[in-house]
CSV table of C-alpha atoms and ligand atoms in Angstrom, one decimal:
chain,number,residue,atom,x,y,z
A,1219,MET,CA,97.4,119.5,87.0
A,1220,GLU,CA,100.3,120.2,84.6
A,1221,LYS,CA,99.6,119.4,81.0
A,1222,GLN,CA,100.8,116.1,79.7
A,1223,ARG,CA,101.1,114.3,76.4
A,1224,LEU,CA,97.9,112.6,75.4
A,1225,ASP,CA,99.6,109.3,74.4
A,1226,LYS,CA,101.3,109.2,77.8
A,1227,VAL,CA,98.0,109.8,79.7
A,1228,ILE,CA,96.2,107.1,77.7
A,1229,ALA,CA,99.1,104.6,78.0
A,1230,SER,CA,99.3,105.2,81.8
A,1231,THR,CA,96.0,103.3,82.2
A,1232,GLY,CA,97.9,100.2,81.2
A,1233,LYS,CA,95.3,99.3,78.5
A,1234,PHE,CA,97.2,100.5,75.4
A,1235,SER,CA,100.8,100.9,74.5
A,1236,ARG,CA,102.0,104.2,73.2
A,1237,ARG,CA,102.2,102.6,69.7
A,1238,GLU,CA,98.6,101.5,69.9
A,1239,VAL,CA,97.6,105.0,71.1
A,1240,LYS,CA,99.3,106.5,68.0
A,1241,GLN,CA,97.3,104.2,65.8
A,1242,LEU,CA,94.1,104.9,67.6
A,1243,VAL,CA,94.6,108.6,67.2
A,1244,ARG,CA,95.5,108.2,63.5
A,1245,GLN,CA,92.3,106.2,63.0
A,1246,GLY,CA,90.2,108.9,64.7
A,1247,ARG,CA,89.2,106.6,67.5
A,1248,VAL,CA,90.3,109.0,70.2
A,1249,LEU,CA,88.4,112.1,71.2
A,1250,VAL,CA,89.5,114.8,73.6
A,1251,ASN,CA,86.6,117.0,74.8
A,1252,GLY,CA,84.6,115.7,71.8
A,1253,ALA,CA,87.1,116.6,69.1
A,1254,ALA,CA,89.7,114.4,67.4
A,1255,PRO,CA,93.3,115.4,68.3
A,1256,LYS,CA,95.8,115.8,65.5
A,1257,SER,CA,98.4,113.7,67.2
A,1258,GLY,CA,99.2,111.7,70.4
A,1259,GLU,CA,101.8,114.3,71.2
A,1260,GLU,CA,99.1,116.9,71.9
A,1261,LYS,CA,99.3,118.2,75.5
A,1262,ILE,CA,96.2,118.0,77.6
A,1263,ASP,CA,95.2,118.5,81.2
A,1264,PRO,CA,94.4,115.0,82.5
A,1265,ASP,CA,92.3,116.5,85.4
A,1266,THR,CA,89.8,118.2,83.2
A,1267,ALA,CA,90.0,116.6,79.7
A,1268,VAL,CA,87.3,114.1,78.8
A,1269,ILE,CA,89.1,111.4,76.8
A,1270,GLU,CA,87.2,108.8,74.8
A,1271,VAL,CA,88.7,105.8,73.2
A,1272,ASN,CA,86.6,103.7,70.9
A,1273,GLY,CA,83.5,105.5,72.1
A,1274,GLU,CA,84.2,104.8,75.8
A,1275,GLN,CA,85.2,107.4,78.3
A,1276,LEU,CA,88.7,106.7,79.6
A,1277,CYS,CA,89.1,106.5,83.3
A,1278,TYR,CA,92.4,108.3,83.9
A,1279,ARG,CA,94.2,107.8,87.2
A,1280,LYS,CA,97.0,109.7,88.6
A,1281,PHE,CA,98.3,106.6,90.3
A,1282,THR,CA,98.3,103.0,89.2
A,1283,TRP,CA,97.5,100.0,91.5
A,1284,VAL,CA,98.2,96.5,90.3
A,1285,LEU,CA,97.2,93.2,92.0
A,1286,LEU,CA,99.7,90.5,91.1
A,1287,ASN,CA,99.4,86.8,91.8
A,1288,LYS,CA,103.1,86.3,92.5
A,1289,PRO,CA,104.7,83.0,91.6
A,1290,ALA,CA,107.7,81.6,93.5
A,1291,GLY,CA,111.1,82.6,92.1
A,1292,TYR,CA,110.6,86.3,91.9
A,1293,LEU,CA,112.0,88.9,94.2
A,1294,SER,CA,109.8,91.7,95.7
A,1295,ALA,CA,112.0,94.5,94.6
A,1296,THR,CA,112.3,97.0,91.7
A,1297,GLU,CA,115.7,95.7,90.7
A,1298,ASP,CA,118.0,93.1,92.0
A,1299,GLY,CA,121.1,91.6,90.5
A,1300,ARG,CA,120.3,88.3,92.2
A,1301,GLY,CA,117.4,87.3,89.9
A,1302,PRO,CA,114.1,88.3,88.3
A,1303,THR,CA,111.9,90.7,90.2
A,1304,VAL,CA,108.1,91.0,90.3
A,1305,LEU,CA,108.4,94.0,87.9
A,1306,ASP,CA,109.6,91.5,85.2
A,1307,LEU,CA,106.1,90.1,85.2
A,1308,LEU,CA,104.5,93.4,84.1
A,1309,SER,CA,103.9,94.8,80.6
A,1310,PRO,CA,106.5,97.3,79.3
A,1311,GLU,CA,103.9,100.1,79.7
A,1312,LEU,CA,103.3,99.3,83.3
A,1313,LYS,CA,107.0,98.8,83.9
A,1314,LYS,CA,107.6,102.4,82.9
A,1315,GLN,CA,105.3,103.8,85.5
A,1316,GLY,CA,107.6,103.7,88.5
A,1317,LEU,CA,105.7,100.9,90.3
A,1318,PHE,CA,107.1,99.3,93.4
A,1319,PRO,CA,105.8,96.4,95.5
A,1320,VAL,CA,103.7,97.3,98.6
A,1321,GLY,CA,105.7,95.3,101.2
A,1322,ARG,CA,107.5,92.1,100.5
A,1323,LEU,CA,106.8,88.5,99.9
A,1324,ASP,CA,109.8,86.2,100.1
A,1325,LYS,CA,111.2,84.8,96.9
A,1326,ASP,CA,109.5,81.4,97.5
A,1327,THR,CA,106.2,82.9,98.8
A,1328,GLU,CA,103.3,83.1,96.3
A,1329,GLY,CA,100.1,85.0,96.1
A,1330,LEU,CA,98.7,88.4,96.5
A,1331,LEU,CA,101.1,91.3,96.0
A,1332,LEU,CA,100.1,94.9,95.3
A,1333,LEU,CA,102.3,97.2,93.3
A,1334,THR,CA,101.7,100.9,93.0
A,1335,ASN,CA,103.4,104.3,92.4
A,1336,GLU,CA,101.3,106.0,95.1
A,1337,GLY,CA,103.9,106.2,97.9
A,1338,GLY,CA,101.8,107.7,100.7
A,1339,LEU,CA,98.9,105.2,100.6
A,1340,ALA,CA,101.4,102.3,100.2
A,1341,HIS,CA,103.1,103.4,103.3
A,1342,ASP,CA,99.8,103.7,105.2
A,1343,LEU,CA,98.8,100.2,104.2
A,1344,LEU,CA,102.0,98.7,105.6
A,1345,SER,CA,101.8,100.6,108.9
A,1346,PRO,CA,100.6,98.4,111.8
A,1347,LYS,CA,98.7,101.5,113.0
A,1348,HIS,CA,96.2,101.2,110.2
A,1349,HIS,CA,95.3,97.6,111.0
A,1350,VAL,CA,95.3,96.1,107.5
A,1351,ASP,CA,95.1,92.4,108.0
A,1352,LYS,CA,97.2,90.2,105.8
A,1353,VAL,CA,96.1,86.6,105.6
A,1354,TYR,CA,98.4,83.7,104.6
A,1355,TYR,CA,97.8,80.1,103.7
A,1356,ALA,CA,100.6,78.0,105.3
A,1357,ARG,CA,101.5,74.4,105.0
A,1358,VAL,CA,103.8,73.3,107.8
A,1359,ASP,CA,105.8,70.3,108.9
A,1360,GLY,CA,104.3,69.1,112.1
A,1361,CYS,CA,100.9,68.9,113.8
A,1362,LEU,CA,99.3,72.3,114.7
A,1363,THR,CA,97.5,72.4,118.0
A,1364,GLU,CA,95.1,74.6,119.9
A,1365,GLU,CA,98.1,75.5,122.0
A,1366,ASP,CA,99.8,77.0,118.9
A,1367,CYS,CA,96.6,79.0,118.3
A,1368,ARG,CA,96.7,80.4,121.9
A,1369,ALA,CA,100.4,81.3,121.5
A,1370,PHE,CA,99.6,83.3,118.3
A,1371,GLU,CA,96.6,85.0,120.1
A,1372,VAL,CA,98.8,86.2,123.0
A,1373,GLY,CA,101.7,87.2,120.7
A,1374,ILE,CA,104.7,85.1,119.8
A,1375,THR,CA,108.2,86.0,120.9
A,1376,LEU,CA,110.7,85.0,118.3
A,1377,GLY,CA,114.0,83.2,119.0
A,1378,ASP,CA,116.0,86.5,118.8
A,1379,GLY,CA,113.7,88.0,121.5
A,1380,LEU,CA,111.6,90.0,119.0
A,1381,SER,CA,108.0,90.2,120.1
A,1382,CYS,CA,105.2,90.0,117.6
A,1383,GLN,CA,101.7,91.5,118.0
A,1384,PRO,CA,98.8,89.1,118.6
A,1385,ALA,CA,98.0,87.2,115.4
A,1386,GLY,CA,95.4,84.7,114.2
A,1387,LEU,CA,96.1,81.0,113.6
A,1388,LYS,CA,93.2,79.1,112.2
A,1389,ILE,CA,93.9,75.4,111.7
A,1390,LEU,CA,92.5,73.9,108.5
A,1391,THR,CA,94.0,70.4,108.8
A,1392,ALA,CA,96.2,68.9,111.5
A,1393,GLY,CA,98.5,66.0,111.0
A,1394,ALA,CA,102.1,65.2,110.2
A,1395,VAL,CA,101.8,68.0,107.7
A,1396,SER,CA,99.2,70.7,108.8
A,1397,GLU,CA,97.5,73.5,107.0
A,1398,ALA,CA,96.4,76.9,108.5
A,1399,HIS,CA,95.4,80.4,107.8
A,1400,VAL,CA,97.7,83.0,109.5
A,1401,THR,CA,96.4,86.6,110.0
A,1402,LEU,CA,99.0,89.3,110.7
A,1403,ARG,CA,98.7,93.1,111.1
A,1404,GLU,CA,102.4,93.7,110.8
A,1405,GLY,CA,105.1,92.6,108.4
A,1406,LYS,CA,108.4,91.8,110.1
A,1407,PHE,CA,111.1,90.0,108.0
A,1408,HIS,CA,110.1,86.3,107.3
A,1409,GLN,CA,107.4,86.8,110.0
A,1410,VAL,CA,105.1,83.9,109.3
A,1411,LYS,CA,107.9,81.5,108.8
A,1412,ARG,CA,109.7,82.6,112.0
A,1413,MET,CA,106.5,82.5,114.1
A,1414,LEU,CA,105.7,79.0,113.0
A,1415,ALA,CA,109.3,77.8,113.3
A,1416,SER,CA,109.3,79.1,116.9
A,1417,ARG,CA,106.5,76.6,117.5
A,1418,GLY,CA,108.7,73.8,116.0
A,1419,LYS,CA,106.6,73.7,112.8
A,1420,PRO,CA,108.6,75.0,109.9
A,1421,VAL,CA,106.7,76.3,106.9
A,1422,LEU,CA,106.8,74.1,103.8
A,1423,TYR,CA,104.7,76.4,101.6
A,1424,LEU,CA,103.4,79.9,102.0
A,1425,GLU,CA,100.8,81.9,100.0
A,1426,ARG,CA,99.3,85.3,100.8
A,1427,ILE,CA,95.5,85.1,100.0
A,1428,GLN,CA,94.2,88.4,101.4
A,1429,MET,CA,95.3,92.0,102.2
A,1430,GLY,CA,92.7,94.2,103.7
A,1431,ASN,CA,89.5,93.8,101.7
A,1432,LEU,CA,91.4,92.4,98.7
A,1433,THR,CA,91.4,88.7,98.1
A,1434,LEU,CA,93.3,86.7,95.5
A,1435,ASP,CA,90.7,86.1,92.8
A,1436,PRO,CA,90.7,82.4,91.7
A,1437,ALA,CA,90.5,83.6,88.0
A,1438,LEU,CA,93.9,85.3,88.3
A,1439,GLU,CA,96.5,82.7,87.3
A,1440,ARG,CA,99.9,82.5,89.0
A,1441,GLY,CA,102.1,85.2,87.4
A,1442,ALA,CA,99.0,87.1,86.1
A,1443,TYR,CA,97.9,90.5,87.3
A,1444,ARG,CA,95.1,93.0,87.0
A,1445,LEU,CA,94.6,96.7,87.7
A,1446,LEU,CA,92.6,97.5,90.8
A,1447,THR,CA,89.2,99.0,90.1
A,1448,GLU,CA,88.3,102.6,91.2
A,1449,SER,CA,86.2,101.3,94.0
A,1450,GLU,CA,88.9,98.9,95.3
A,1451,ILE,CA,91.3,101.9,95.4
A,1452,GLU,CA,88.7,104.0,97.2
A,1453,ALA,CA,88.3,101.2,99.8
A,1454,LEU,CA,92.0,101.2,100.4
A,1455,ARG,CA,91.9,105.0,100.9
A,1456,GLU,CA,89.2,104.5,103.5
A,1457,ILE,CA,91.4,102.1,105.5
A,1458,SER,CA,94.3,104.5,105.7
B,2963,LIG,N1,106.0,86.0,106.2
B,2963,LIG,C1,107.0,85.2,105.7
B,2963,LIG,O1,107.6,84.5,106.5
B,2963,LIG,N2,107.2,85.3,104.4
B,2963,LIG,C2,106.5,86.1,103.5
B,2963,LIG,O2,106.8,86.1,102.4
B,2963,LIG,C3,105.5,86.9,104.1
B,2963,LIG,C4,105.2,86.8,105.4
């Protein structure tokens, strides 16, 4: 790999800002191949250099993957004049890394949203061919029935004639307002809302709770995020 500035490589892990890296280097708390660098501007090969910070080996990644618990009110876009985007929830260091959302959640939809700068894998995860299930919790106006479940299983045809692939509908509670888990393998525009509306049961609230093997950890507050672990990224690569 092409040589890169040490401070940039360390900051790209999302753990330290460039200013913090500068300080750490000055304090001799950074080692590159066992030796203290003179400055953070020193160029290193991130593929081969062993970098230690505070005595711990740094796990450098070429790509960054973030799992965000998206709150309502944010657009799944990198920039949009109409309001805040999910990138506005990230630290300035992460914001500089060219991250983009992997697919979209509507402005009022909450829950699990991945962001990355790894275009190829992001594309694979969204392709219906790779069978990555997305699971949503939905609260709807109306009483969900077994008939609705069968219609989802067969594949719903939307009002405009668009056909959806077979999907899962698991009723959690049924009443004047019902709750369910909806499982999709594709991601058409407003798909969950349109599928449920086509059954006469409009969505009142929608939250994505799972994508592939990744679930929304209860410890992650709304608006908070964490980096995916190396093994979670590996698991995503195996899917694609
Ligand atoms: N389906 C929807 O209708 N909205 C979302 O945000 C995601 C899936």
